[in-house]
Amino acid sequence: MKVSYQWLSEYVDLSGTTPQELAEKLTRSGIEVDAVESRNAGVSGVVIGYVKERSKHPDADRLSVCVVDAGQGEDLQIVCGAPNVDKGQKVPVALIGAKLPGGLTIKRSKLRGVESQGMICSAKELGLNDKLLAKDQQEGIMVLPEDAEIGMDAVSYLGLDDYVLELGLTPNRSDCLSMLGVAYEVAAILGKEVVLPEIELTENGEENPLQVTIAAENECYQYHGRHFTNAKIASSPQWMKNRLMAAGIRPINNVVDVTNYVLLEYGQPLHAFDAEQVQERKIVVRLANAGEKLVTLDDQERELDEQTLLIADPAKGLAIAGVMGGANSEITNETKEIILEAAWFTPKTVRRTARTLGMRTEGCVRWEKGVDQARVQEAGERAAALIQQLSGATVSKGIRSAVVSEAKPAVVTVTLAKINQHLGTNLTAADVSPIFTRLQFPFTQEGDSWTVTVPTRRGDITLPEDLVEEVARLYGYDNIPTSLPSGTTTQGQLTREQKLRRTIRHHLIGTGLHEAISYALVHPDRVEAVAGLHQEKVNPVSLMMPMSEEHRTLRTSLIPSLLETVAYNKNRQNHDVAIFELGRVFLTREESLTQLPEERLYVAGALTGQLLPQNWMGAKQPVDFYQVKGIADSLLDRLGIHTAQYKAKADIAGMHPGRTAEVWVGDKRLGYLGQVHPVTEKAYDLSETYVFQFDVALLIEAAAEVGYYNPLPKFPAVTRDLALVVDRSVPAGALEATIREAAGELLESLTLFDVYTGDRIAQDKKSMAFALVFRHAERTLQDEEIQQVTTAVVEALKNKTGAELRM
């Protein structure tokens, strides 16, 4: 919002306050001023002159010699090169010694032998923005209205002695999108009164012939129409042009300029129609028909939908409500009869239409942020008075209105205790009451409690906390005492879950895996490419408005995303990939969602190619099941999970039936690992790929609370090797469990170091060799003790698993 300092001073007494000081006060009270700019780009010594004579230069076809009365006592001879200079014009004249933008100083000179005693200026030479000028003033010299006073300082006449404050408003302060809104704010800060503009309107015509109907009552709450005849469309007076240009709006004609002027003054968007183009003088506020079209004022044909609010007559659309008028009812130089609209449309309706059509006007901005519903008719009357004043129009008697609902001011109660509690102050009732008075908020006070009736112009105030903020702003943020926080302080730390999640991440990175971060949204066909950890049936959750078909469905497993990442790398000649992801999956058993899906945190990895790069010293070592199992083993060991068991599983979707195992602790399945099914590998165009996936919540639940450490041993260990022949169906885990149970506390460690199937072993048998390490913490073991334990182990293996010592 650009605010003219001179214009603002008409509503609030700013004497003794410079524009810079006012900007500082506004910023300190919560209305940030981004910039304070002078409209004068460096002009001095320029006055208004009258061209008395114009003749052709004797030695130049494109130059004119003008005799100009500049109010200096003697006429001036000025040579001018503008093609539009002519006798009888009033123009800005730069006298000898005048300063112009760019450091130009006007000197006495001769042009082609003819003396020139100054310069007749164009708008651009005075530093005015061409885009904000009427088309007839964008070329050649600037021709001023006939009422311009000869000899008057042009800087003052053109409003260049003004300053513009550019406000950076937050969305809640839509009240300051108008001059009056800013005036109320400034008056409250300075403790001054607001002087509202006087509305002097004379109804001197016949009865208003306008008929108004609101058919879309949910989109339009008020519509008021004034009717004018005998209007004379002309250029606006210079004072109005100056104020519009200061706000960044280009003047057009007196009627359109009035609607823009009141838009800036009241924050109320208005629109004027050529009444002769409105059939039967009937206005209908309705929703557009599907496919209905309207050519707007920018000469663009707009196709409307059934949610677009339209101002229409019985035969056609006239304007897109709150956005832009139609070209078929535009005010032109031939217009004599006018209909002035002042209405209130719902912000969401205007915002939706503006976004759908890709249009954003000054009116749209105000509708979106909120327009004071209580001042709609007042703003319309202010505009009607100005139109009558500037165009000489005859105003028909009466306003034609249709009102669905009227604005009701909010009533908010706040206590002194609440104010002091929030602000940390010791204010008294005598401090607070004057603040509400300065804000012009009517209130009743009962002791230390205020019941405030908030004016409709301040739609941002609905809660007691909002009133507390108003008190803080006007009391002065700088006056609020500073204090250190009090109370018991605690040292910040990670929760157990956060620590273990960090441990999981760091450990997997330490094993050589790279962390990947993938989309939580996948293609519907990839949702169950490889199964998740859920054992119950779940339904995938699809988005109603996805970014693309590739990212339509919430994932129920991390593996499909990782396989896509592996395929992406493989397609770019990176064949050795080892990655993991710690991310969330989304599970629901509902067919149609009535509540949010359950989010579970999984950790998963995918490996293909070689885990270690090949070098000249060794052969290739492609990733296999045991390398992935080793990573899983090390992770479980790092978390202190030492009782995990691996169980072969052949029916996990997307996994190889013979190279997949589940990981269990007690009766809980932590996850699984193995090779991806060849069919799935082919679907992703991958070579042999291995994956693992764990439920992080179950890992954390099973993890040890604290780690245990043993002192270095003082006594030697004794090692015994056992080579056992067992059925091929017997898993190594069963043998290990039997050995640990039979060996008891003396067994320090157990390692499987050889598995053999060959000529000297039966076809249905296998040989498995274990290294057993025994140690006692307080003495040296004897051979007899070791022999007894070993015998007990062999006997237990024979009884429970059918194992025999291999000779």
Tab-separated table of C-alpha atoms in Angstrom, residues 732 736 750-755 768-771:
chain	number	residue	atom	x	y	z
A	732	ALA	CA	22.967	-74.185	12.035
A	736	GLU	CA	24.282	-73.480	18.065
A	750	LEU	CA	30.992	-70.298	19.486
A	751	THR	CA	31.851	-69.982	15.768
A	752	LEU	CA	30.754	-71.977	12.735
A	753	PHE	CA	33.888	-72.109	10.581
A	754	ASP	CA	33.163	-74.822	7.985
A	755	VAL	CA	30.262	-76.411	6.109
A	768	MET	CA	29.372	-78.505	10.045
A	769	ALA	CA	32.485	-77.596	12.064
A	770	PHE	CA	32.288	-75.369	15.165
A	771	ALA	CA	35.064	-73.756	17.194
